Backbone as JSON, one array per atom type, in Angstrom:
{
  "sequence": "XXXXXXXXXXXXXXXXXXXXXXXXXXXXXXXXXXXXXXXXXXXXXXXXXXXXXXXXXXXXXXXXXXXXXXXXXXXXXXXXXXX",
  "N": [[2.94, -3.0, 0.07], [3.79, -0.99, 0.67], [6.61, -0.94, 1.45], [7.64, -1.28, -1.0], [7.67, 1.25, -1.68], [4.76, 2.36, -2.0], [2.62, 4.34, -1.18], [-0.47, 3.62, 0.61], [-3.98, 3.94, 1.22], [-6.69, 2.59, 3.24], [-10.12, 1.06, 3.2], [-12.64, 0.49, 4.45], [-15.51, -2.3, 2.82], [-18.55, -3.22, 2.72], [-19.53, -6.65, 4.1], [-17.03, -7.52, 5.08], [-14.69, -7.36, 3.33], [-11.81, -5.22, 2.76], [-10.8, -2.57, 0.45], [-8.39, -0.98, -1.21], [-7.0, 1.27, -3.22], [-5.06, 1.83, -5.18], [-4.01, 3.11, -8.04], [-4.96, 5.56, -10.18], [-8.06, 4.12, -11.55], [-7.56, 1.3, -10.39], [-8.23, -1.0, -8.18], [-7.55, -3.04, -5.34], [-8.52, -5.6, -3.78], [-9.56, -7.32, -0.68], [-10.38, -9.82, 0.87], [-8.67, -11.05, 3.43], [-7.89, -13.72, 2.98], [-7.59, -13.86, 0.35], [-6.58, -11.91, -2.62], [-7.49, -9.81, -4.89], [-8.02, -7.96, -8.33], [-9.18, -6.39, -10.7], [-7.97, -5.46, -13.91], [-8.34, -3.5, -16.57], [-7.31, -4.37, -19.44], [-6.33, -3.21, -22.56], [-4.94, -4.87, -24.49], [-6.78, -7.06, -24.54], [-9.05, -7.1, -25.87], [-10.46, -5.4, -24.61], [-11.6, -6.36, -22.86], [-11.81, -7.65, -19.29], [-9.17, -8.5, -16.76], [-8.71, -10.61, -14.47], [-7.11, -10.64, -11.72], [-5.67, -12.39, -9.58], [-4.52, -13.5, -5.95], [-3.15, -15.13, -3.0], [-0.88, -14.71, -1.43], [0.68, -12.02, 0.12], [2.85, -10.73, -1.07], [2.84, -12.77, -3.82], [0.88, -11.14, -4.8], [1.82, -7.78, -4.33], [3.97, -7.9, -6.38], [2.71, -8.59, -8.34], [1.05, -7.01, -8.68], [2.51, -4.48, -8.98], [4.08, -4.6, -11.81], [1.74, -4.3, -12.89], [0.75, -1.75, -12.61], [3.07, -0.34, -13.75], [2.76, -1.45, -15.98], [-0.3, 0.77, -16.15], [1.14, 3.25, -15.53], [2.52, 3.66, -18.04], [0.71, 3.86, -20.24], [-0.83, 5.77, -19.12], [0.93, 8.05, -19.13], [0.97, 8.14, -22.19], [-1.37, 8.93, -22.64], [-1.89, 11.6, -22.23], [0.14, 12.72, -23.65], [-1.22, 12.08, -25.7], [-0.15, 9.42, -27.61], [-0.16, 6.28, -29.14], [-0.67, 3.43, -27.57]],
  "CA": [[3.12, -1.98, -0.95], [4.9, 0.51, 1.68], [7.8, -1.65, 1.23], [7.7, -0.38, -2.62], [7.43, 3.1, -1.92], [3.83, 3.26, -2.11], [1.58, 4.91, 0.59], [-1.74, 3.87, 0.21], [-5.37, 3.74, 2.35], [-7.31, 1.23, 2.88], [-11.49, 1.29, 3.21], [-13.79, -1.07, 4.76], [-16.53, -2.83, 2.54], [-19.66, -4.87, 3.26], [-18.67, -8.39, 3.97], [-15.8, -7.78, 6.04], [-14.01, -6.93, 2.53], [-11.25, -4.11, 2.29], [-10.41, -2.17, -0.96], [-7.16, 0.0, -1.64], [-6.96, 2.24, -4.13], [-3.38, 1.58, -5.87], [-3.42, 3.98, -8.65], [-6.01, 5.74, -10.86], [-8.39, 2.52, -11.66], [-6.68, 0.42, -9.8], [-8.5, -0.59, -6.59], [-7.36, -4.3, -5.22], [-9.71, -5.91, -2.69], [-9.06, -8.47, 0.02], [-11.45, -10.84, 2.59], [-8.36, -11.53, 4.48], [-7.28, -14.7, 2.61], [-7.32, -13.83, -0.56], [-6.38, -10.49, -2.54], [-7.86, -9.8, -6.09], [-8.05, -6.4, -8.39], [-9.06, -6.07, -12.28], [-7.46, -4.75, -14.84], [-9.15, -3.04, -18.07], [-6.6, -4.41, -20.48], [-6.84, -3.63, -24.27], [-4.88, -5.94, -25.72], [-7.55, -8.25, -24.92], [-9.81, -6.52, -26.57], [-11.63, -4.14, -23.7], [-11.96, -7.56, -21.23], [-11.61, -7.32, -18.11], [-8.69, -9.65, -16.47], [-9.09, -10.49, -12.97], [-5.91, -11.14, -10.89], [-5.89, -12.91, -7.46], [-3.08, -13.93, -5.24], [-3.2, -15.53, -2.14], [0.32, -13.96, -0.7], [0.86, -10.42, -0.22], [4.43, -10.87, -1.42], [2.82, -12.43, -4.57], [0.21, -9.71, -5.22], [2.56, -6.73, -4.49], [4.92, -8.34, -7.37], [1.9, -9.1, -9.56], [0.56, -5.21, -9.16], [3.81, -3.28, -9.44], [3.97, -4.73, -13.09], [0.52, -4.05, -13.63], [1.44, -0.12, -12.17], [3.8, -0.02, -14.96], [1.91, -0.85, -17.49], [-1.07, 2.24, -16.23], [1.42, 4.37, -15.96], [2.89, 3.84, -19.33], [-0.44, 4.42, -20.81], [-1.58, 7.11, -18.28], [1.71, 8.81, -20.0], [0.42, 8.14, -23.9], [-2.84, 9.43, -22.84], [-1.34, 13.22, -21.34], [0.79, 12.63, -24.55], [-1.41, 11.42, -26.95], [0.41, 8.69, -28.37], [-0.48, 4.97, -29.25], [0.09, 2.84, -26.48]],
  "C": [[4.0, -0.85, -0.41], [6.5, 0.2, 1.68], [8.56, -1.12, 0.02], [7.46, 0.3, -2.75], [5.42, 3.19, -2.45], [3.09, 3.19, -1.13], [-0.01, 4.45, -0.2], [-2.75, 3.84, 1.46], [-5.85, 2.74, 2.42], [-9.23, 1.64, 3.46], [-12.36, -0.22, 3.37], [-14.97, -1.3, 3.61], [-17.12, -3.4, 3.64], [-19.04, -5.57, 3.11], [-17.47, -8.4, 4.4], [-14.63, -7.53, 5.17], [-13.18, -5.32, 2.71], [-11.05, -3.89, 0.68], [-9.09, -1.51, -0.71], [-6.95, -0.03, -2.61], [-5.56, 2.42, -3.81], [-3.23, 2.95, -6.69], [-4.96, 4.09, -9.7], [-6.71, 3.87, -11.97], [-8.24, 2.11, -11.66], [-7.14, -0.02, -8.74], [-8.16, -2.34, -6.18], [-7.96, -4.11, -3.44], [-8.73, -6.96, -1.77], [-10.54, -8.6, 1.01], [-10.29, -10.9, 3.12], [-7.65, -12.64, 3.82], [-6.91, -14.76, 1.1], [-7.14, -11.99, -1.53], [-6.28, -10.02, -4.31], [-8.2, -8.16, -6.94], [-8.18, -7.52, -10.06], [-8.8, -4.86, -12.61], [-8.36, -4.45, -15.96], [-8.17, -3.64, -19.62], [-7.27, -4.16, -22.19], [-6.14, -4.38, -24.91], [-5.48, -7.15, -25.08], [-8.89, -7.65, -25.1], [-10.81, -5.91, -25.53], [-12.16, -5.08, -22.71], [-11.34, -7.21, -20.46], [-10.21, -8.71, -18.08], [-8.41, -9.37, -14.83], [-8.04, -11.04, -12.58], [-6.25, -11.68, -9.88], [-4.31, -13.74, -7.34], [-3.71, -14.4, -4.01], [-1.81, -15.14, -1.06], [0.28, -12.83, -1.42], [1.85, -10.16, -1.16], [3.76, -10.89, -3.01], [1.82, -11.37, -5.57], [1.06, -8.28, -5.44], [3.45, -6.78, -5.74], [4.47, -8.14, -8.5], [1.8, -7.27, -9.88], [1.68, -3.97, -9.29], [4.31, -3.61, -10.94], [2.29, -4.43, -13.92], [0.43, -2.11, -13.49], [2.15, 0.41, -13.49], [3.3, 0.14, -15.87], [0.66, 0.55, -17.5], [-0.53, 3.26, -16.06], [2.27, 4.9, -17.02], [1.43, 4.58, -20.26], [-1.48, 5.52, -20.36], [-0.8, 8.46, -18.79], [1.61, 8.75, -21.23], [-0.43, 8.65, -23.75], [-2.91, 10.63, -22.89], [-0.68, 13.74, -22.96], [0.25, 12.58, -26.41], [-1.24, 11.26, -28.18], [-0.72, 7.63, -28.15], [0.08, 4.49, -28.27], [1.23, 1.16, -27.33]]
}
């Protein structure tokens, strides 16, 4: 993610699990082999959708389009517009 301009932390869990905290409710996990984060989406009606990747490469790819979209709607919200 430092690659793509973003600085983040990282925080040990139980279970040998890290978290990092991407961007307001945003937190993507990892064991080590695998590297998973949900989303709140509404256009699927207030379900959850659970991402996972197995390369960093394609996680960082996956969550810098998912970035976009919270901070399109983090800007409708300040704004409030319709997303």
């Amino acid at each position: 993610m430092r690659k793509r301009g973003l600085d983040t932390g990282a925080h040990l869990l139980a279970g040998g699990c890290v978290a990092v905290p991407v961007a307001r409710g945003l937190r993507v996990c990892t064991d080590g082999r695998r590297i998973w984060w949900v989303v709140w989406d509404s256009q699927r009606r207030g379900e959850p959708l659970l991402a996972m990747h197995i390369t960093v490469e394609g996680a960082a790819d996956h969550l810098l389009k998912h970035l976009a979209v919270i901070e399109r709607r983090q800007a409708a919200e300040v704004l409030h517009l319709p997303v």
